[in-house]
mmCIF file of C-alpha atoms and ligand atoms in Angstrom:
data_model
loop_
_atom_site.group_PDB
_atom_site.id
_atom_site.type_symbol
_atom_site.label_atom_id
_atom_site.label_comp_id
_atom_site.label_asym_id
_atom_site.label_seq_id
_atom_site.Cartn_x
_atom_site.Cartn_y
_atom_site.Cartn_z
ATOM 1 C CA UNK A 1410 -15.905 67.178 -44.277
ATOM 2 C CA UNK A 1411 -12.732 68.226 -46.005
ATOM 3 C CA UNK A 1412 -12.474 69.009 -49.025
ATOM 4 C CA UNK A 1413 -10.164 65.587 -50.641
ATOM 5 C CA UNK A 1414 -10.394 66.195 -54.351
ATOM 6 C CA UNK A 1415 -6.891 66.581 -55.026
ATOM 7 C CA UNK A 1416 -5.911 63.838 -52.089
ATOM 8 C CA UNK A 1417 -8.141 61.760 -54.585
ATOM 9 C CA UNK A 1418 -6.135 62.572 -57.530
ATOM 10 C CA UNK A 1419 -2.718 62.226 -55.835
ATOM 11 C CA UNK A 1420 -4.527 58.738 -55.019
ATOM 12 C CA UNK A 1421 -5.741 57.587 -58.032
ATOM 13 C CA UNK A 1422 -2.387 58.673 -60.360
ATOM 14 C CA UNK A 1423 -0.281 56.602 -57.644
ATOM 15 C CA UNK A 1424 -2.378 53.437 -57.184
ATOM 16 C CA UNK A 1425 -1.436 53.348 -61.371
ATOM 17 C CA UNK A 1426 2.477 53.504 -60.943
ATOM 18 C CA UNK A 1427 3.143 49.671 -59.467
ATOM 19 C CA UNK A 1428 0.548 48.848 -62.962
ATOM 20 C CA UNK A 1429 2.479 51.237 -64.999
ATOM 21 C CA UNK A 1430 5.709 49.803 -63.988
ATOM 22 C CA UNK A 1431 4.998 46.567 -64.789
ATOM 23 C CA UNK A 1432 3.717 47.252 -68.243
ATOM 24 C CA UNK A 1433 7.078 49.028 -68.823
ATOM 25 C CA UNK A 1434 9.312 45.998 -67.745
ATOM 26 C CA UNK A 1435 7.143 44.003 -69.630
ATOM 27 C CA UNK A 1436 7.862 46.539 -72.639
ATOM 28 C CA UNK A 1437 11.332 46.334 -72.115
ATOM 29 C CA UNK A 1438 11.322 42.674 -71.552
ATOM 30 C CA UNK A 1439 12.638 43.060 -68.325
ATOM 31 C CA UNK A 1440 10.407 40.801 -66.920
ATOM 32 C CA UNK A 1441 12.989 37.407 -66.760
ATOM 33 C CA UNK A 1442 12.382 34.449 -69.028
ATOM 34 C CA UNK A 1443 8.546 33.879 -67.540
ATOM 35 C CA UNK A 1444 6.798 37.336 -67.586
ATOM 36 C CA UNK A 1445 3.899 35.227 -67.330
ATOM 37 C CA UNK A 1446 4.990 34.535 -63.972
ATOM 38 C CA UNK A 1447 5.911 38.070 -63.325
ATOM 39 C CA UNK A 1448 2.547 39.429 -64.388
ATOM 40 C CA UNK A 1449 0.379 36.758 -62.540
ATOM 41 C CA UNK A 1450 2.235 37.418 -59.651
ATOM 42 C CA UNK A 1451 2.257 41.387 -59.305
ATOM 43 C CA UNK A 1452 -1.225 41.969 -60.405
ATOM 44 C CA UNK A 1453 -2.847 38.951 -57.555
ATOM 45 C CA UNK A 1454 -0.654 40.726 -55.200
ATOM 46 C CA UNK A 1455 -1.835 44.129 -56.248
ATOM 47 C CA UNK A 1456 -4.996 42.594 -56.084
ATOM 48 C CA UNK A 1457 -4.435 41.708 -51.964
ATOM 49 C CA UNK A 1458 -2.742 44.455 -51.717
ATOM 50 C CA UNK A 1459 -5.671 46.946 -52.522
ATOM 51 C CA UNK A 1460 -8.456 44.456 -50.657
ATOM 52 C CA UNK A 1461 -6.347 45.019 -47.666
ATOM 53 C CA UNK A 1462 -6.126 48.982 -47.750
ATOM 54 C CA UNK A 1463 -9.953 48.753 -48.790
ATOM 55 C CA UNK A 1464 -10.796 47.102 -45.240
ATOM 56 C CA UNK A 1465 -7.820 49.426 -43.389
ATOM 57 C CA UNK A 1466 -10.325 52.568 -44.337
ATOM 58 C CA UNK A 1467 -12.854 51.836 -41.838
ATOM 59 C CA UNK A 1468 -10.650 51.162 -38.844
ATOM 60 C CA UNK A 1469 -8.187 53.604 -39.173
ATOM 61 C CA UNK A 1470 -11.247 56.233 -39.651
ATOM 62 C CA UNK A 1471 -12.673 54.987 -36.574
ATOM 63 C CA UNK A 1472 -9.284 54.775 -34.476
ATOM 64 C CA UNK A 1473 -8.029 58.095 -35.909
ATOM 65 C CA UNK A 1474 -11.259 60.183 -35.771
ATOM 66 C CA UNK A 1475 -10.585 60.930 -39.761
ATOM 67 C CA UNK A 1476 -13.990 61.069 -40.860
ATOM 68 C CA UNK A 1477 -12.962 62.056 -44.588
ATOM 69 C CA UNK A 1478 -10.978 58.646 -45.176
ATOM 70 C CA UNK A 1479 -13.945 57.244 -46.306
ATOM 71 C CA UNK A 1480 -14.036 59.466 -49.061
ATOM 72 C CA UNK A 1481 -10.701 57.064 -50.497
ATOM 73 C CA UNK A 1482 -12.482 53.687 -49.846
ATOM 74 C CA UNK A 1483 -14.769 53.194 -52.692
ATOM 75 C CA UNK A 1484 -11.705 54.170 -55.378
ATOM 76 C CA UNK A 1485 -9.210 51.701 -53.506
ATOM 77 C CA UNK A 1486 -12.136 49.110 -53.574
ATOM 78 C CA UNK A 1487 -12.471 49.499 -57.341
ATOM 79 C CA UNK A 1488 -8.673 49.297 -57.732
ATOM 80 C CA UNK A 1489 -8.997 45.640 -55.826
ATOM 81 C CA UNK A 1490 -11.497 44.947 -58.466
ATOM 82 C CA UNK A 1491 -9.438 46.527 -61.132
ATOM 83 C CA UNK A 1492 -6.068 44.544 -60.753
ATOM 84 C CA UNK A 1493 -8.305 41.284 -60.100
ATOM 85 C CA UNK A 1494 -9.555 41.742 -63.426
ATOM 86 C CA UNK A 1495 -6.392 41.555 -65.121
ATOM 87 C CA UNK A 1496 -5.078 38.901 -62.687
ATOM 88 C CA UNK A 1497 -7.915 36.872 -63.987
ATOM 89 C CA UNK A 1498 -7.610 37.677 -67.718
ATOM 90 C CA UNK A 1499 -4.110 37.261 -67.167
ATOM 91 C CA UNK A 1500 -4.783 33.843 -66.985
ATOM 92 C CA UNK A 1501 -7.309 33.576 -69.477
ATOM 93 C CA UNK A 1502 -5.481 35.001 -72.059
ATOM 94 C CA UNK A 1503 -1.891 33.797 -71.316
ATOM 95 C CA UNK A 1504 -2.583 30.540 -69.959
ATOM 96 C CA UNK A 1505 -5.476 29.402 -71.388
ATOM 97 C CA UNK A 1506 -5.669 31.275 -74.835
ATOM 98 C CA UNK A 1507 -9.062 32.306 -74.390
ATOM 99 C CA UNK A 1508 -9.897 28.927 -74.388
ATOM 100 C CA UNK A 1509 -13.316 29.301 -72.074
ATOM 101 C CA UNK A 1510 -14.031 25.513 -71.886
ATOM 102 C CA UNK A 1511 -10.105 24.410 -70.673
ATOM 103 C CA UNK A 1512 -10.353 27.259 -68.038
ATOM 104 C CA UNK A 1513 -13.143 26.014 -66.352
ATOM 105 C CA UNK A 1514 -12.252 22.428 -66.446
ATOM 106 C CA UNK A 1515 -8.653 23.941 -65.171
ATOM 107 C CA UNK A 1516 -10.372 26.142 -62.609
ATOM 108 C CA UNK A 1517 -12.892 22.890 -61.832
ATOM 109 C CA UNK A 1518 -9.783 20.765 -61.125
ATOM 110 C CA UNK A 1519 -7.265 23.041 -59.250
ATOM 111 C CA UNK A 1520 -8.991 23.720 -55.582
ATOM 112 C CA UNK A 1521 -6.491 27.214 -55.261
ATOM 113 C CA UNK A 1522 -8.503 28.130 -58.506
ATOM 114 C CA UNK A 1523 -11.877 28.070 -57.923
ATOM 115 C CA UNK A 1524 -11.167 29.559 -54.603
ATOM 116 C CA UNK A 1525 -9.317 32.427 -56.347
ATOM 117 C CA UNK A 1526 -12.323 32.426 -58.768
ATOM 118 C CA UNK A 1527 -14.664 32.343 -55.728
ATOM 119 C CA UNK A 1528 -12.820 35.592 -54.159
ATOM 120 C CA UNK A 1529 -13.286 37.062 -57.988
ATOM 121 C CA UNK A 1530 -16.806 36.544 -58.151
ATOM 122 C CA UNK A 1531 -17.515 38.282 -55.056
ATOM 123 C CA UNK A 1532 -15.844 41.329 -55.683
ATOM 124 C CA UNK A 1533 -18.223 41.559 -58.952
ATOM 125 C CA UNK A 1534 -21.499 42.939 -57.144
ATOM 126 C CA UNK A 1535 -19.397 45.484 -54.821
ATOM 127 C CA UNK A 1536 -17.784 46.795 -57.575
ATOM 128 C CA UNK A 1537 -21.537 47.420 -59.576
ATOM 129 C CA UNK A 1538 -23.375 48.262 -56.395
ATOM 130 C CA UNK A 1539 -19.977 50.764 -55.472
ATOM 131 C CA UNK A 1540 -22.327 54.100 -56.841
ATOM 132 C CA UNK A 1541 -23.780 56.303 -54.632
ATOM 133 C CA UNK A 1542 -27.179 55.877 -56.622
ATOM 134 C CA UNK A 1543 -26.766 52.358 -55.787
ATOM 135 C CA UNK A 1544 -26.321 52.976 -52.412
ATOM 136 C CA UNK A 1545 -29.693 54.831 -52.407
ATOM 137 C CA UNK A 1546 -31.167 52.131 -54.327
ATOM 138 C CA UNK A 1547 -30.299 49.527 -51.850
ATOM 139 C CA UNK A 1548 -30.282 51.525 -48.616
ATOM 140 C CA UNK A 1549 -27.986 51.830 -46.623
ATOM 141 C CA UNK A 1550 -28.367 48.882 -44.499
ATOM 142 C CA UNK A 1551 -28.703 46.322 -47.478
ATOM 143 C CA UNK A 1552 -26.091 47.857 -49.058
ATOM 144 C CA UNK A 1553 -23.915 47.779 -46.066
ATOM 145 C CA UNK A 1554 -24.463 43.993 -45.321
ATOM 146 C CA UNK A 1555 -23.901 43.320 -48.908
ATOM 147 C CA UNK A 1556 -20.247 45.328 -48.851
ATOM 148 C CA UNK A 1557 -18.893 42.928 -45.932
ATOM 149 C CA UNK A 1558 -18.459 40.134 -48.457
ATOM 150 C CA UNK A 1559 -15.393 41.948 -48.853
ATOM 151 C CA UNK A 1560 -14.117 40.176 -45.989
ATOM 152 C CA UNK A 1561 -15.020 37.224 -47.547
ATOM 153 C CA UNK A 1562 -13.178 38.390 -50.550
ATOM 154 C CA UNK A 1563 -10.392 39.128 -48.772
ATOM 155 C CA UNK A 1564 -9.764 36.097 -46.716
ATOM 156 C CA UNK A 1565 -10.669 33.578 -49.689
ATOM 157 C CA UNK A 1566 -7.671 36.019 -51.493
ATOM 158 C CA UNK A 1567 -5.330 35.016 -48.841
ATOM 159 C CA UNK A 1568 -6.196 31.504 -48.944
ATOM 160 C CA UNK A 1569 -5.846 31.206 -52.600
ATOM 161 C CA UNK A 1570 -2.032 32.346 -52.421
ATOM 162 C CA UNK A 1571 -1.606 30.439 -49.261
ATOM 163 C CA UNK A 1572 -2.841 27.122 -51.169
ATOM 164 C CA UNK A 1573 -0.465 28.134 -53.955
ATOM 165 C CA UNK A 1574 2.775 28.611 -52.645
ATOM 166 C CA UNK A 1575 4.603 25.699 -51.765
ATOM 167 C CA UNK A 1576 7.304 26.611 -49.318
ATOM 168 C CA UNK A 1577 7.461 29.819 -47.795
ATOM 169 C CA UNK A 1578 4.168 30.517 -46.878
ATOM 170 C CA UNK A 1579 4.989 33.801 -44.504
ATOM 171 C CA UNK A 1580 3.138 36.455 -46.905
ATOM 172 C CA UNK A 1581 -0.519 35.002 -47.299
ATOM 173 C CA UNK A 1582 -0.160 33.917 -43.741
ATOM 174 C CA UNK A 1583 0.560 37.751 -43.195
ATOM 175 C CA UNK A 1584 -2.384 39.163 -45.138
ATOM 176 C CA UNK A 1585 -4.607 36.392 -43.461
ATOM 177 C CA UNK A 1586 -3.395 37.652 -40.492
ATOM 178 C CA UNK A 1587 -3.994 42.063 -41.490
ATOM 179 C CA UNK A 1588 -7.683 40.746 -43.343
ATOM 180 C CA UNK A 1589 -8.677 38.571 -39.724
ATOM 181 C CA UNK A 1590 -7.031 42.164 -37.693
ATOM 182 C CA UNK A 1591 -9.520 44.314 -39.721
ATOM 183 C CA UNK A 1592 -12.355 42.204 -39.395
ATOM 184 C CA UNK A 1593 -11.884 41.548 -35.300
ATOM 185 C CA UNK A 1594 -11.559 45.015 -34.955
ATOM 186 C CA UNK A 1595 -14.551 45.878 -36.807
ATOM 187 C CA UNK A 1596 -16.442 43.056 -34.782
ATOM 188 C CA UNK A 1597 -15.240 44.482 -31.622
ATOM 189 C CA UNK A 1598 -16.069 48.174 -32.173
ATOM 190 C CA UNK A 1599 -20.013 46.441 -33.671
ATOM 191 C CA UNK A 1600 -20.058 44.753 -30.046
ATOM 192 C CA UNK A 1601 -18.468 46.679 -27.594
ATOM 193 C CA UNK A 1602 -19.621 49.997 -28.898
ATOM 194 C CA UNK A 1603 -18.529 52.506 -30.460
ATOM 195 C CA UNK A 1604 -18.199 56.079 -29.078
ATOM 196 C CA UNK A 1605 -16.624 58.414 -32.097
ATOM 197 C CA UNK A 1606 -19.440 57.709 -34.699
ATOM 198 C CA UNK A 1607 -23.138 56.992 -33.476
ATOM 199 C CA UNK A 1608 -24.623 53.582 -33.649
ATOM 200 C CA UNK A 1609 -26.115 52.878 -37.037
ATOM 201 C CA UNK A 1610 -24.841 55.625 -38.879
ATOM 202 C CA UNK A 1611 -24.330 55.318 -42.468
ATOM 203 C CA UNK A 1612 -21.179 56.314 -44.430
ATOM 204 C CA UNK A 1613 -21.699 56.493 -48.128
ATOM 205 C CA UNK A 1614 -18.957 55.138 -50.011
ATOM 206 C CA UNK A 1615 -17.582 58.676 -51.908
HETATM 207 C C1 HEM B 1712 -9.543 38.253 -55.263
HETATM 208 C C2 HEM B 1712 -9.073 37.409 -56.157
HETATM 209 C C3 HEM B 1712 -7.634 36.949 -56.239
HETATM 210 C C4 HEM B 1712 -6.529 37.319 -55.498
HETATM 211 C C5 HEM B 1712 -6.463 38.298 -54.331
HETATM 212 C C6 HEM B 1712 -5.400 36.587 -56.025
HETATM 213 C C7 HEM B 1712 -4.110 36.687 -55.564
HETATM 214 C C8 HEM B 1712 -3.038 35.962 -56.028
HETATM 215 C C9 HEM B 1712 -1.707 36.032 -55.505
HETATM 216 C C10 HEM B 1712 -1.241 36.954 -54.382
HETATM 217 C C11 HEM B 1712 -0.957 35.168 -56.211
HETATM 218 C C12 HEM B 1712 0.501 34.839 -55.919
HETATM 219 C C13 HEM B 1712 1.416 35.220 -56.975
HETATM 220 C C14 HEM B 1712 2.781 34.617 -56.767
HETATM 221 O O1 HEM B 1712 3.346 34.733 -55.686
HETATM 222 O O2 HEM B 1712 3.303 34.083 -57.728
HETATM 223 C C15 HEM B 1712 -1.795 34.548 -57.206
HETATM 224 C C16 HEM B 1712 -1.384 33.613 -58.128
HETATM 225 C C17 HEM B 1712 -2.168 33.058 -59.085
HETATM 226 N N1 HEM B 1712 -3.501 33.284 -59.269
HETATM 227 FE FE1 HEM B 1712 -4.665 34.521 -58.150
HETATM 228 N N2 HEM B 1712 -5.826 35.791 -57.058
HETATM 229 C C18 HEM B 1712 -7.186 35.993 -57.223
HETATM 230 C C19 HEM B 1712 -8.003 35.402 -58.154
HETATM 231 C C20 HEM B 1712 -7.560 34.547 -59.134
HETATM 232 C C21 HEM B 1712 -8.396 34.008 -60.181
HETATM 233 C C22 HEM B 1712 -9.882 34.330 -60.393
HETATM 234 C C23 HEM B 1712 -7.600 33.209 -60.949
HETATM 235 C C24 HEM B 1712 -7.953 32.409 -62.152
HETATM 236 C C25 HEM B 1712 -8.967 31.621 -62.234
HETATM 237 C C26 HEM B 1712 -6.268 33.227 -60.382
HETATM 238 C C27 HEM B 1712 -5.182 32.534 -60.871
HETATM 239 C C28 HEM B 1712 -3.916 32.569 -60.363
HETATM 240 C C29 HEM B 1712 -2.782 31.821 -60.892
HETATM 241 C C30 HEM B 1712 -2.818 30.896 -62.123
HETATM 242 C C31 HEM B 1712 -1.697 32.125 -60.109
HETATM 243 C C32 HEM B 1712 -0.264 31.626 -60.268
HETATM 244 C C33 HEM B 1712 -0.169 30.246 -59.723
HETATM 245 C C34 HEM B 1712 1.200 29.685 -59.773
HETATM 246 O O3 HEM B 1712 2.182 30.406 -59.526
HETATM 247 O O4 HEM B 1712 1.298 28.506 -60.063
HETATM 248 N N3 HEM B 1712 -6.288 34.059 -59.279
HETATM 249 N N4 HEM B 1712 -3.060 35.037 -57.052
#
């Protein structure tokens, strides 16, 4: 396979810049009278944004014949996780003031929360099982039934912002429509075969 070391550094210093950005306008205060707002908004869409290149790996390695793609999935599926995190302690800290008890009632009342929490919590075990020693320790075909919660992830990601925005609902009805794309496709190449990479055969994550 190629070698993708410095592909993986060119990767990993631009998934940083839309983060890096944002932390500058906020800096500046150039982030309009709600940067609450601001900041809940670009780090949930980072957040989709990421999930949605995570699940493009697969099919575009399968359509393309670009074996070494997969060597970019597990750090894109860790920056998912990443931007989630502060997307959730985003809200924590700014609109709950650490207050533990007043987020979960919040999250408890709000259905677009706890689905948002519910896409969260998912994401937790890929992220800890994302090692190739975990990969070992699971084996491959445990740990490969385990990583299509991602899916899940994904779609309850979509449905979160969907529930959320009141009028315009064209985005989350687009990355519904890119998650369901990825998953049919995968679906289709599981049932109607799949001639570039033999049946069964196990991709670690790295
Ligand atoms: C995989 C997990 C998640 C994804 C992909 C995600 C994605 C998003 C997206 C795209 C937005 C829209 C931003 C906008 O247009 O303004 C958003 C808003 C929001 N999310 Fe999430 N989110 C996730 C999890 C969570 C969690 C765990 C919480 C907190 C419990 C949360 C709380 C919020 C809040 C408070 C807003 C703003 C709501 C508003 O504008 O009234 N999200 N999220």
């Amino acid at each position: 396979m190629k070698d993708t070391r410095f592909a993986k550094q060119v990767l990993f210093v631009n998934s940083l810049v839309p983060l890096t950005l944002l932390l500058w306008d906020v800096y500046r205060h150039r982030v309009g009278a709600n940067p609450l707002e601001v900041v809940t908004h670009t780090t949930g869409m980072l957040t989709l944004v990421f999930l949605s290149l995570t699940l493009a790996v697969t099919p575009a390695r399968k359509l393309l014949g670009a074996n070494w793609l997969i060597k970019f999935r597990r750090m894109l599926g860790l920056f998912a996780f990443f931007h989630g995190f502060l997307h959730l302690t985003t809200y924590v800290w700014f609109d709950r003031f650490f207050n533990f008890k007043s987020a979960v009632k919040d999250v408890a009342a709000r259905t677009f929360l706890a689905v948002g929490m519910a896409a969260f919590f998912m994401m937790i075990p890929l992220a800890f099982t994302s090692t190739n020693k975990m990969v070992k320790r699971l084996g491959g075909k445990r740990w490969n039934l385990l990583h299509k919660l991602v899916y899940l992830s994904g779609g309850l990601g979509a449905l979160h912002y969907w529930m959320l925005v009141k009028s315009d609902t064209r985005l989350p009805l687009t990355f519904a429509f890119v998650i369901a794309l990825l998953l049919g496709f995968r679906l289709f190449v599981k049932y109607y075969g799949d001639r570039r990479a033999p049946a069964g055969s196990i991709v670690p994550p790295s």
